[in-house]
mmCIF file of C-alpha atoms in Angstrom:
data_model
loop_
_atom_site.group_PDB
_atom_site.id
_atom_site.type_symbol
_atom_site.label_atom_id
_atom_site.label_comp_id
_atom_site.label_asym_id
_atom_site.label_seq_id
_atom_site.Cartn_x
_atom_site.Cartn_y
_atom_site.Cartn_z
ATOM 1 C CA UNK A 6 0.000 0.000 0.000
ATOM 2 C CA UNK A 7 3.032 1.985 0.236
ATOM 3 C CA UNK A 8 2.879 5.156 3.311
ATOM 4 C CA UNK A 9 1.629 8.694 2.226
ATOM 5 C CA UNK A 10 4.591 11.191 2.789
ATOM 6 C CA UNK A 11 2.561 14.799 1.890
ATOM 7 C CA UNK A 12 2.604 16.487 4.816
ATOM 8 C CA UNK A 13 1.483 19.840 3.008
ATOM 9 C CA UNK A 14 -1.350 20.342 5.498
ATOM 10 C CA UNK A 15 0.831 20.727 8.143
ATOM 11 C CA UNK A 16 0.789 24.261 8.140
ATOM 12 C CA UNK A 17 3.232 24.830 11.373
ATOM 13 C CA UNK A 18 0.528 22.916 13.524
ATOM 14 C CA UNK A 19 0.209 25.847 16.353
ATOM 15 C CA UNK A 20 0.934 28.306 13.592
ATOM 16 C CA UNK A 21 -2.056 27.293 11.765
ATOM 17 C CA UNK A 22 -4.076 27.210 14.953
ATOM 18 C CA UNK A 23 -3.460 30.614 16.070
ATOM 19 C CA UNK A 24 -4.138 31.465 12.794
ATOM 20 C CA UNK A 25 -7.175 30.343 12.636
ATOM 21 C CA UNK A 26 -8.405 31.742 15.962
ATOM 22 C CA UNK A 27 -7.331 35.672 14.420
ATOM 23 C CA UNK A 28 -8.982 34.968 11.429
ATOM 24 C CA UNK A 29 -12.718 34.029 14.107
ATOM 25 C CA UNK A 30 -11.999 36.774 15.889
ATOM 26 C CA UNK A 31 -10.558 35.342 19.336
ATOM 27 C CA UNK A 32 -7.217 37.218 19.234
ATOM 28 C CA UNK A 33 -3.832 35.706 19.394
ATOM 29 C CA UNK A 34 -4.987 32.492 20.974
ATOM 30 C CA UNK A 35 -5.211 28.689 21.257
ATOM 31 C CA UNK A 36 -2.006 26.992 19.866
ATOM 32 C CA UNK A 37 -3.323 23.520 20.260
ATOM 33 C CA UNK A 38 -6.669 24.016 18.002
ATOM 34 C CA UNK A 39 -9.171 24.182 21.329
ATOM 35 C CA UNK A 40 -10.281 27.486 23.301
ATOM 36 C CA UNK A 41 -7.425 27.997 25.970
ATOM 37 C CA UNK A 42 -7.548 31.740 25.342
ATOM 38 C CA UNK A 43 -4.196 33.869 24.577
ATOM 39 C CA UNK A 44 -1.151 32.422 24.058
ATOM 40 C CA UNK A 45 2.417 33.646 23.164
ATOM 41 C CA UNK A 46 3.357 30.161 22.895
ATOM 42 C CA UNK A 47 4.641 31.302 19.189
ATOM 43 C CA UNK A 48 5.998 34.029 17.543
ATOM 44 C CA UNK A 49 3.370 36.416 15.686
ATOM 45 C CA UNK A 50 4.787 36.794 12.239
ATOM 46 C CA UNK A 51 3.698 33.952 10.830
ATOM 47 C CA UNK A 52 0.288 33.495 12.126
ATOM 48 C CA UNK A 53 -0.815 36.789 11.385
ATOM 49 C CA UNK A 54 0.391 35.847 7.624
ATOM 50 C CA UNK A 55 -1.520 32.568 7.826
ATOM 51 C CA UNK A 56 -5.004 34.350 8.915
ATOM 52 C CA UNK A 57 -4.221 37.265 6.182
ATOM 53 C CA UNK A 58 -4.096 33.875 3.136
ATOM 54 C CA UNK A 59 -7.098 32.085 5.533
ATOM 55 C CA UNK A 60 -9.426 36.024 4.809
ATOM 56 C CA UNK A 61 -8.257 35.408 1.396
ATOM 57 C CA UNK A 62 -8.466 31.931 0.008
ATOM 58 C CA UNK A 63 -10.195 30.256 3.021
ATOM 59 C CA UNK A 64 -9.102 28.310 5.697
ATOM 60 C CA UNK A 65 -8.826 24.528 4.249
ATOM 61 C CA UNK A 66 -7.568 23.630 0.147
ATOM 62 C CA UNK A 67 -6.871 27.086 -0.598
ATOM 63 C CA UNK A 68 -4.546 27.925 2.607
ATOM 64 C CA UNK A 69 -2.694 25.064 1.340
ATOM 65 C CA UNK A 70 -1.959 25.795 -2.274
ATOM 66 C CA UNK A 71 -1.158 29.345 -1.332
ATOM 67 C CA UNK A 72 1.253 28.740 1.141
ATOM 68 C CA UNK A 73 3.714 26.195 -1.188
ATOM 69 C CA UNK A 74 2.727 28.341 -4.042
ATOM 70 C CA UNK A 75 4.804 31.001 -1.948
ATOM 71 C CA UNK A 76 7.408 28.639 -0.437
ATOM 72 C CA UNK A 77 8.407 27.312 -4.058
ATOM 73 C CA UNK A 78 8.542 31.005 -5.322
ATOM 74 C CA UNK A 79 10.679 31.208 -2.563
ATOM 75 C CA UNK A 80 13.102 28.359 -4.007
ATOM 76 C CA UNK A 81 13.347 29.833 -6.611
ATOM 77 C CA UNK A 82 14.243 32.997 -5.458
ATOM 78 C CA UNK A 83 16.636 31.477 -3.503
ATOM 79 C CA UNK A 84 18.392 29.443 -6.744
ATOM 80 C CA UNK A 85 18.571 32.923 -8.368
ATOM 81 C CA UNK A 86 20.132 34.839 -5.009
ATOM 82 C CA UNK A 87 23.313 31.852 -4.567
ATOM 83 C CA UNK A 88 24.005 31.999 -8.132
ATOM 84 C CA UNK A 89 23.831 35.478 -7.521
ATOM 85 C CA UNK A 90 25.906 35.784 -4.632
ATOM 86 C CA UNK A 91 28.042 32.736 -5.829
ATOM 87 C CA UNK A 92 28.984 35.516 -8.724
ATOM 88 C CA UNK A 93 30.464 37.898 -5.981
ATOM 89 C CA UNK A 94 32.437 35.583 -3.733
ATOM 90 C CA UNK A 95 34.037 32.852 -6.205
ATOM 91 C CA UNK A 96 37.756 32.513 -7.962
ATOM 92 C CA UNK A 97 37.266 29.437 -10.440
ATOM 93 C CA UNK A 98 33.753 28.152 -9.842
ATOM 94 C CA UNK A 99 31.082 29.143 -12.594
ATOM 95 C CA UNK A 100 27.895 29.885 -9.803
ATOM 96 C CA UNK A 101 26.142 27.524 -12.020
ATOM 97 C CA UNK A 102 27.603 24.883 -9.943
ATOM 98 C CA UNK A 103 26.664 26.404 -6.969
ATOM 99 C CA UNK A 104 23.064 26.365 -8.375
ATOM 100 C CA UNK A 105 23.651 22.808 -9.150
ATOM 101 C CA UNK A 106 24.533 22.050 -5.621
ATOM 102 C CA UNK A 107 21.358 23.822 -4.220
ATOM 103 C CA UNK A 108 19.439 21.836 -6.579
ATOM 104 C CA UNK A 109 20.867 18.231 -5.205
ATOM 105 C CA UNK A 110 20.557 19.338 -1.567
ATOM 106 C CA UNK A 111 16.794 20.267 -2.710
ATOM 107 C CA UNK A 112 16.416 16.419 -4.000
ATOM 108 C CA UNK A 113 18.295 15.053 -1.042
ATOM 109 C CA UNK A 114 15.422 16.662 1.871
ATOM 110 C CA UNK A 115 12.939 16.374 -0.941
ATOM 111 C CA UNK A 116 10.501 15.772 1.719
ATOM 112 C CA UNK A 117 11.039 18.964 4.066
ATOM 113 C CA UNK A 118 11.393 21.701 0.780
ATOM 114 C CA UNK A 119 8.337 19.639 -1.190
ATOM 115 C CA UNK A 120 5.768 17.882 1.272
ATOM 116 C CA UNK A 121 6.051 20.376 4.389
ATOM 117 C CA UNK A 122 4.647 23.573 4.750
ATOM 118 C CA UNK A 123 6.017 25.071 8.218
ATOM 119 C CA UNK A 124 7.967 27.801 8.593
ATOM 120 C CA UNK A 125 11.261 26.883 7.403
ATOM 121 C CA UNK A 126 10.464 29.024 3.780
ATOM 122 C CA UNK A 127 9.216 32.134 5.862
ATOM 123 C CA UNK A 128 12.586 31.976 8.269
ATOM 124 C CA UNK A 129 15.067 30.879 4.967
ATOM 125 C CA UNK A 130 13.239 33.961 3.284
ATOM 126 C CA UNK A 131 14.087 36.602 5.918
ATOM 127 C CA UNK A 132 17.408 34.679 6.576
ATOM 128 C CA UNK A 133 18.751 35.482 2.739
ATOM 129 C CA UNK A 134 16.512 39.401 3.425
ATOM 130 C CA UNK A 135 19.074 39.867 6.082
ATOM 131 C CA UNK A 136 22.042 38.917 4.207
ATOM 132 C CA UNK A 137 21.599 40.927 1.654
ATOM 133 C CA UNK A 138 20.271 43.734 3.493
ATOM 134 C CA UNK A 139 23.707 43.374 5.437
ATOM 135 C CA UNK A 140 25.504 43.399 2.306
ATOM 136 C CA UNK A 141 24.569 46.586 0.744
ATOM 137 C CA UNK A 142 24.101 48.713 4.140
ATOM 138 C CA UNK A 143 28.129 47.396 3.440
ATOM 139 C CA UNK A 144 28.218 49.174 0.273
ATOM 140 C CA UNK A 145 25.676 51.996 0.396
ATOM 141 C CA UNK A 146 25.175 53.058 4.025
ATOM 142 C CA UNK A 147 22.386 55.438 3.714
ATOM 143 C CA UNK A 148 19.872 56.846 6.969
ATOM 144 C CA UNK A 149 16.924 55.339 4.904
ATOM 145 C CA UNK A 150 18.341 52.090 4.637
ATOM 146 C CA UNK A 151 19.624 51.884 8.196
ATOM 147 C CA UNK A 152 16.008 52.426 9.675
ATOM 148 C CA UNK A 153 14.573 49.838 7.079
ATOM 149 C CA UNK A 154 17.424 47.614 8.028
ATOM 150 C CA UNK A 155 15.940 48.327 11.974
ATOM 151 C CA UNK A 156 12.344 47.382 10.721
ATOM 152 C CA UNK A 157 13.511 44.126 8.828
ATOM 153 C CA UNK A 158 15.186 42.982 12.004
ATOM 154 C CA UNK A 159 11.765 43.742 14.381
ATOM 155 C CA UNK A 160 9.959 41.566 11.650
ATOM 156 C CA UNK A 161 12.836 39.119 12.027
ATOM 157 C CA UNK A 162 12.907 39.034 15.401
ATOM 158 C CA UNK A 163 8.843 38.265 15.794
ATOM 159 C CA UNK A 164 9.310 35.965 13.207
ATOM 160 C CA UNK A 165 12.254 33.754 14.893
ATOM 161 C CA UNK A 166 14.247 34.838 18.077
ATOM 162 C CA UNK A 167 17.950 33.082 16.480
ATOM 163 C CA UNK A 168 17.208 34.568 12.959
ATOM 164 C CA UNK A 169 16.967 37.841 14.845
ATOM 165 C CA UNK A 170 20.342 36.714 16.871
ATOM 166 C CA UNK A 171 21.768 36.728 13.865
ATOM 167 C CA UNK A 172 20.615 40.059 12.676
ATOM 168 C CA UNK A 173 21.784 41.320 15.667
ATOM 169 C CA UNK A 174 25.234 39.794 15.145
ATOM 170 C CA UNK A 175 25.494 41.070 11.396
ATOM 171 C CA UNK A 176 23.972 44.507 13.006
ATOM 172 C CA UNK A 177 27.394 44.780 15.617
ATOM 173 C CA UNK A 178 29.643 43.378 12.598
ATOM 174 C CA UNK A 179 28.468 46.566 10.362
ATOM 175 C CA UNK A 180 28.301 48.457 13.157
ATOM 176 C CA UNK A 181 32.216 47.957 13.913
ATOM 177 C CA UNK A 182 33.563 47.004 10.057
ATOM 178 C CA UNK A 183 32.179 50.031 8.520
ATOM 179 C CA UNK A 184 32.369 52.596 11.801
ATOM 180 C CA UNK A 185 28.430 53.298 11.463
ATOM 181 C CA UNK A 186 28.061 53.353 15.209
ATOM 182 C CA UNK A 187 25.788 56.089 14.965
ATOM 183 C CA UNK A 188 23.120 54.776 11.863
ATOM 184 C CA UNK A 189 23.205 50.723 13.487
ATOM 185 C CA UNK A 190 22.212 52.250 16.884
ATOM 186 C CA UNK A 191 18.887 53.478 16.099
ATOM 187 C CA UNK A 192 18.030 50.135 13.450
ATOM 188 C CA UNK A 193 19.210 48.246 16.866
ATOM 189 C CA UNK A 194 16.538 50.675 19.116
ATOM 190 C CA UNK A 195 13.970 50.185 16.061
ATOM 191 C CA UNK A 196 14.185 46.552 16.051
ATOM 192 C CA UNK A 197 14.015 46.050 19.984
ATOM 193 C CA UNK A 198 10.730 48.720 20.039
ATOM 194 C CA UNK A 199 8.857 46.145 18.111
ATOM 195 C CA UNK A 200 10.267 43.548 20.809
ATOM 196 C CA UNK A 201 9.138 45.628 23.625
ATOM 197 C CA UNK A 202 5.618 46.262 22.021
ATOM 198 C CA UNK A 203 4.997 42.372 21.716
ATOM 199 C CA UNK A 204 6.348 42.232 25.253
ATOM 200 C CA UNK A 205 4.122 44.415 26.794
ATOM 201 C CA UNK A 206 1.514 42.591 24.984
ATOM 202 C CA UNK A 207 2.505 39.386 26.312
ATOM 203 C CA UNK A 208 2.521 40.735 30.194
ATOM 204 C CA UNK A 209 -0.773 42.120 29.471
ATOM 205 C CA UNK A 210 -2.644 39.595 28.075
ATOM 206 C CA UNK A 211 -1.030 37.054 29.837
ATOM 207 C CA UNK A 212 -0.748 38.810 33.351
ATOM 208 C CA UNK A 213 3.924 37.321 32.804
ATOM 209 C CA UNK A 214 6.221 39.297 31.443
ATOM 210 C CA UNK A 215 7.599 37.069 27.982
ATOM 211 C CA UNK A 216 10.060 38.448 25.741
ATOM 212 C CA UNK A 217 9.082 37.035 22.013
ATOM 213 C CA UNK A 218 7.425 33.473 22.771
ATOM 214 C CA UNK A 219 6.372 31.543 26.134
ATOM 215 C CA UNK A 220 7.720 28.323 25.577
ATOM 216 C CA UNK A 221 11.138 28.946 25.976
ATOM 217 C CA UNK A 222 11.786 26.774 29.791
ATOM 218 C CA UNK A 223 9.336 23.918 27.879
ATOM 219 C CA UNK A 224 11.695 23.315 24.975
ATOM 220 C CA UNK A 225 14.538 23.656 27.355
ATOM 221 C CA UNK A 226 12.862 20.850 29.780
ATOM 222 C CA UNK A 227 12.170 18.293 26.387
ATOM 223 C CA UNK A 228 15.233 19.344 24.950
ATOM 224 C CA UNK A 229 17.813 18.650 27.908
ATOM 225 C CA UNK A 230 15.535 16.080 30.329
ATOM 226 C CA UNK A 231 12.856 14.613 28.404
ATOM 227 C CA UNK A 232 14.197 13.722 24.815
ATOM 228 C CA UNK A 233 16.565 10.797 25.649
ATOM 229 C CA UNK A 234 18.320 11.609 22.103
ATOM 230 C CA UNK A 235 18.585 15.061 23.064
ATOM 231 C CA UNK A 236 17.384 15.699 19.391
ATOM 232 C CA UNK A 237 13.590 15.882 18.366
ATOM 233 C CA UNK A 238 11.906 13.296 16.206
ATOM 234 C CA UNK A 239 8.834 12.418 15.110
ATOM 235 C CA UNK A 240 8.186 9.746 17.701
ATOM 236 C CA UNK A 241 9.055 11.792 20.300
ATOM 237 C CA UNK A 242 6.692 15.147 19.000
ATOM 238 C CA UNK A 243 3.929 13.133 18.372
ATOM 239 C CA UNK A 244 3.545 13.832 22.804
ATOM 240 C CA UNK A 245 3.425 17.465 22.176
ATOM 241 C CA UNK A 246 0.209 18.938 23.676
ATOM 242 C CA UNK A 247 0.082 20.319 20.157
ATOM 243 C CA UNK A 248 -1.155 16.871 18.701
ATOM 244 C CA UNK A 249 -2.499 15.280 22.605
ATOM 245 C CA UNK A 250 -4.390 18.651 24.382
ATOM 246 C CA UNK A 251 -7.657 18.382 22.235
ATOM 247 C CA UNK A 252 -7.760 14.622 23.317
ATOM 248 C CA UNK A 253 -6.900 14.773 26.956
ATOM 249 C CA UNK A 254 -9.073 17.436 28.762
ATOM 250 C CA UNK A 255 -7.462 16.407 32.176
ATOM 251 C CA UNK A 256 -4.218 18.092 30.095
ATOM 252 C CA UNK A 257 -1.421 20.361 31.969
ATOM 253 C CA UNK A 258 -1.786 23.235 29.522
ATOM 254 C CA UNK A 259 -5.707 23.048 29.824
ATOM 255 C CA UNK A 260 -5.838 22.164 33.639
ATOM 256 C CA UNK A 261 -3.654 24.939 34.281
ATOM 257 C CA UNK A 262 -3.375 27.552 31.349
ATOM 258 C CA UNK A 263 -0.438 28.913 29.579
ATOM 259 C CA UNK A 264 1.220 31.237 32.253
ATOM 260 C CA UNK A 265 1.192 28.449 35.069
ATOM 261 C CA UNK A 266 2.194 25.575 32.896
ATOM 262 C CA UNK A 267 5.357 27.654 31.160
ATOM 263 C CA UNK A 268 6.112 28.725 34.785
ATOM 264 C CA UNK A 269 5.793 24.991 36.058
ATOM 265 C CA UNK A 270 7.726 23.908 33.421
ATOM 266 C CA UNK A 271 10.684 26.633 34.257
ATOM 267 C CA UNK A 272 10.741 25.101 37.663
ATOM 268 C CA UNK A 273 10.972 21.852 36.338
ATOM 269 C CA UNK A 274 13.654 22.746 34.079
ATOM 270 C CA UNK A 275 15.995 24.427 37.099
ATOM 271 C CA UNK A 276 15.420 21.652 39.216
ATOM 272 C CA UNK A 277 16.861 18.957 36.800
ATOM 273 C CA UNK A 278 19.474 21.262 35.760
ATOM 274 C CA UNK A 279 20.582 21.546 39.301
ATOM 275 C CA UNK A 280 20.504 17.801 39.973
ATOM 276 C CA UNK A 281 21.739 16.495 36.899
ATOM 277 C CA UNK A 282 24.057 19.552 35.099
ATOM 278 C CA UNK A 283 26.294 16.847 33.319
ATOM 279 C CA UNK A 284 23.049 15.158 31.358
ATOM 280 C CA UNK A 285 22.413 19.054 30.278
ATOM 281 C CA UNK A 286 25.778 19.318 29.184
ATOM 282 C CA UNK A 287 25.549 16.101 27.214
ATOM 283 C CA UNK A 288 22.589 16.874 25.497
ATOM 284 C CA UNK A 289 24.288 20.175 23.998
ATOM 285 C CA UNK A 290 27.182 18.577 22.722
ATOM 286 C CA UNK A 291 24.647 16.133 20.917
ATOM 287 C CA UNK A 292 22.480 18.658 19.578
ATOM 288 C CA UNK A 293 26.337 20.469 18.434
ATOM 289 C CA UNK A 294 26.653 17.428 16.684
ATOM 290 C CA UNK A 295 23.227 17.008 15.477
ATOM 291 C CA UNK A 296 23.238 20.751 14.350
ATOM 292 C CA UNK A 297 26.601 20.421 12.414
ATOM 293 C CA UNK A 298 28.299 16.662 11.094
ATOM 294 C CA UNK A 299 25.106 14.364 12.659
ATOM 295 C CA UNK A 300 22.147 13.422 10.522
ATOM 296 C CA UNK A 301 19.173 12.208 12.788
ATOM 297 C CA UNK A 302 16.580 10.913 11.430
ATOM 298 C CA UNK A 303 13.198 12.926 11.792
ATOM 299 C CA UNK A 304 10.782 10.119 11.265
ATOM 300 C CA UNK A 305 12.133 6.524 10.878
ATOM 301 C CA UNK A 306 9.480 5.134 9.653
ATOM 302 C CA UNK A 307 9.322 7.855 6.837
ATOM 303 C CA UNK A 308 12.780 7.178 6.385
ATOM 304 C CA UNK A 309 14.084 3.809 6.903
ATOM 305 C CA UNK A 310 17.241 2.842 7.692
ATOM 306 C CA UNK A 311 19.621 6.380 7.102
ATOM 307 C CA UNK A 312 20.859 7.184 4.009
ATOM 308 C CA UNK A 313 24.300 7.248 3.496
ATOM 309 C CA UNK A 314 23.528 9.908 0.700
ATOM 310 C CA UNK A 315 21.998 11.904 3.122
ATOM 311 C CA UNK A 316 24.488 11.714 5.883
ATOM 312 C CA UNK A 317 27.082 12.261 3.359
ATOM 313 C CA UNK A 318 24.846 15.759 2.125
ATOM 314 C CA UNK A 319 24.119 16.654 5.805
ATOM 315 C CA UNK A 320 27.800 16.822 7.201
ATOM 316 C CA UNK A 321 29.229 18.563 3.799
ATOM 317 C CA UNK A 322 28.283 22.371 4.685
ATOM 318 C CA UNK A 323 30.125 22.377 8.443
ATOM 319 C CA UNK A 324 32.975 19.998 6.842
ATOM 320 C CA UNK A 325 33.191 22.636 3.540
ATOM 321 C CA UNK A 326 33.253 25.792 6.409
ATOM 322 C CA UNK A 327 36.199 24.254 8.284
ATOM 323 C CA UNK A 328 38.238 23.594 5.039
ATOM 324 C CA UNK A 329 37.575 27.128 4.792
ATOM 325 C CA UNK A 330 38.914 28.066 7.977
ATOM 326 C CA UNK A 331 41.728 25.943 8.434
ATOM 327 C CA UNK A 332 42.726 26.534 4.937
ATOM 328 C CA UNK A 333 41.288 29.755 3.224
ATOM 329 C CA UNK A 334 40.803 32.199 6.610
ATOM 330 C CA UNK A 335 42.394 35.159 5.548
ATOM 331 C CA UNK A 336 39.606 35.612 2.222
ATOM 332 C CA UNK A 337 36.475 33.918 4.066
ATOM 333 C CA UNK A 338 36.844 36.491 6.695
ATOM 334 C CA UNK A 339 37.896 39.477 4.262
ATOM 335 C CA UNK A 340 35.204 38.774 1.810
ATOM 336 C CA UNK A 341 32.048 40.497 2.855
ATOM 337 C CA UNK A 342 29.389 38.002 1.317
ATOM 338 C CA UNK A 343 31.518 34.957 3.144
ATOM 339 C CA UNK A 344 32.116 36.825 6.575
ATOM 340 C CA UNK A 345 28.296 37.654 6.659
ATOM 341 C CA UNK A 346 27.399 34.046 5.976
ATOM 342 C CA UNK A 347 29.440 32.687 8.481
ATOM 343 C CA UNK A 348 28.329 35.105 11.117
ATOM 344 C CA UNK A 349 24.571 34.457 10.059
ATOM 345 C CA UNK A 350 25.032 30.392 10.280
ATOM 346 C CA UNK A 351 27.017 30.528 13.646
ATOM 347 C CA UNK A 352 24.248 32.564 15.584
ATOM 348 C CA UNK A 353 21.343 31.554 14.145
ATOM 349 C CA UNK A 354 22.233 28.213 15.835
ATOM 350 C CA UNK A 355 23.357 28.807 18.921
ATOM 351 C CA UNK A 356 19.972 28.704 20.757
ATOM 352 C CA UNK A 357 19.336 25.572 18.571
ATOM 353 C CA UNK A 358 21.626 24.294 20.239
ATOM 354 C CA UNK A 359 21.540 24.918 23.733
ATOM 355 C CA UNK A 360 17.704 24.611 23.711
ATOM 356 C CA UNK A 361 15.918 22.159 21.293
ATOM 357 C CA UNK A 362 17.054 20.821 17.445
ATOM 358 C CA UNK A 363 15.569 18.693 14.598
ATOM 359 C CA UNK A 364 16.519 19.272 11.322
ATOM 360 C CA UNK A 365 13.622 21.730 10.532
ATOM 361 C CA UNK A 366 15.843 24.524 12.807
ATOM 362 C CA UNK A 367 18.854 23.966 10.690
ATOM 363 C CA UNK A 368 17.358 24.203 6.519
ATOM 364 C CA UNK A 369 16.485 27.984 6.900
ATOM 365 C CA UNK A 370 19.948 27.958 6.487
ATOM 366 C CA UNK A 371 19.913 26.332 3.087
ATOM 367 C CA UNK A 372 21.613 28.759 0.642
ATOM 368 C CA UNK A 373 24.609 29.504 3.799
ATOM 369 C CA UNK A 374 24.435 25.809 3.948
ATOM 370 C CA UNK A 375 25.355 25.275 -0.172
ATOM 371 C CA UNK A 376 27.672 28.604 -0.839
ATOM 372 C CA UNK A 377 29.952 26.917 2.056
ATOM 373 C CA UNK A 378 30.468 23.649 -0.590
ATOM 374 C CA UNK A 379 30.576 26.040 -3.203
ATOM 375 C CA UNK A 380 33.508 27.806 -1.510
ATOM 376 C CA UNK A 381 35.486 25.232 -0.276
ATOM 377 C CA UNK A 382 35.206 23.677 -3.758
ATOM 378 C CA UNK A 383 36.054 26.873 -5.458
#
């Protein structure tokens, strides 16, 4: 019979909830698809998208098709920018091959560019926004583009806290490369104002201050103490009170609401961190792995037994960026398109991981992930 591997309707689960609830007019509310009232369990970006397409096209078929209608416009987009920004950085190298490379990594995760629609094409989009964006406040520092450049990282930052890490980390690196002290310091106050205003939402609605979303001490808790891998899978998300709260009224999120059950789950999290430090510390070094040379399978029974193809693809990026270190420092670090990269892909997953990792955390990454091959081939 053979095992049905779409998973287009996905739609970021909790995403698509909240979504849903803006679009009936209950607010920013109910990440697990039943009423539990606000939440701030995710970041706003992308639901508020979600419940613009849902007034548009409807909620059901139509969501759907719009949402990979944009995410392969995205791709691409994307093809076009790392042949574009292949063009700028190589010696040898036609950025054809470059655009070859995306291409096979594209076939390689088939399943997460073609037969997933979460947020991985929304974060990869703002991702390659903020590269560039970096890369001609570089060339052409002008006021205007300085405060757009603080808007874009606001939206960045409500869209995904480590994409805005690494805005903030391109934001310094302009900042002190280019001596424009005095134009990144307002983008830096812009971006943080639409922090604060999503903050104060948070402690009002929620009666707890939270900085961008709520579930920060949750992931930390699954991450480090529950997930015996220390990396996410399938099997083990499938628990998530995303997929068991509408089942289980008797439920800690519905029993006790969002506010107590993040701050039970804080408490949780410092209690096994004080008893058992060392299994925290283990778990980052696997998700370091996991993030970097380790290819762990999402869903085994998607997947089988692991490709060696795909280990092979998963390790080349972090392999091609240390060939490029040990042997090439001096023009990956003077080379503005390579520095930026390199700053971008060493933020952005930090908090992956220290927190929580699968694979879905690390492909927003994707054209970083292929111009480091393309480099270290060049």
């Amino acid at each position: 019979p053979g095992l049905n591997a779409n998973a287009n309707y996905h739609l970021g689960a909790e995403y698509k909830n909240i979504a849903r609830a803006l679009n009936a007019g209950k607010g920013f509310a109910n990440p697990f698809g039943i009423d539990t009232g606000p939440t701030a369990w995710m970041p706003p970006v992308y639901p508020a998208l979600l419940a613009l397409l849902i007034a548009v096209v409807g909620p059901y078929r139509g969501l759907i098709a719009a949402v990979v209608l944009l995410k392969n416009l995205l791709l691409v987009g994307t093809g076009l920018l790392i042949y574009y920004l292949a063009g700028l950085s190589s010696r040898r190298l036609r950025p054809s091959v470059a655009v070859s490379l995306y291409g096979a990594w594209l076939l390689v995760f088939f399943h997460w560019f073609f037969q997933w629609t979460h947020d991985v094409w929304l974060i990869m989009l703002l991702v390659e926004t903020t590269l560039v964006g970096g890369l001609l406040l570089h060339k052409w520092p002008k006021r205007v583009q300085t405060l757009a450049w603080g808007g874009l990282g606001g939206t960045v930052f409500l869209t995904s806290p480590a994409a805005g890490l690494a805005w903030l980390a391109l934001s310094w690196d302009l900042a002190r490369s280019r001596k424009l002290w005095q134009r990144i310091g307002p983008a830096v106050a812009i971006a943080l104002a639409f922090v604060a205003a999503w903050s104060i939402r948070n402690a009002v609605v929620l009666g707890k201050p939270m900085l961008i979303k709520s579930n920060l001490f949750f992931d930390l808790y699954q991450g480090s103490f529950a997930c015996a891998s220390g990396v996410y899978d399938a099997p083990f998300l499938s628990h998530h009170p995303v997929w068991t709260s509408a089942q289980n009224p008797d439920s800690e999120y519905r029993r006790l609401g969002e506010a107590r059950f993040v701050e039970l789950y804080k408490q949780r999290f410092l209690a096994a961190l004080r008893e058992r430090p060392d299994v925290m510390l283990k778990q980052v070094g696997k998700r370091l792995l996991a993030a970097t040379v380790w290819y762990h399978r999402y869903d085994p029974m998607l997947e089988g037994r692991r490709p060696p193809i795909r280990s092979v693809a998963y390790a080349l990026p972090f392999a091609s960026l240390s060939f490029l270190i040990l042997f090439d420092r001096r023009r990956t670090f003077a080379c503005p398109v390579r520095r930026s990269a390199v700053l971008v892909y060493s933020t952005f997953l930090v908090p992956y991981v220290l927190v929580a990792f699968y694979i879905r955390y690390l492909l927003p990454l994707t054209p970083i992930l292929v111009l480091f091959a393309f480099w270290a081939a060049d």
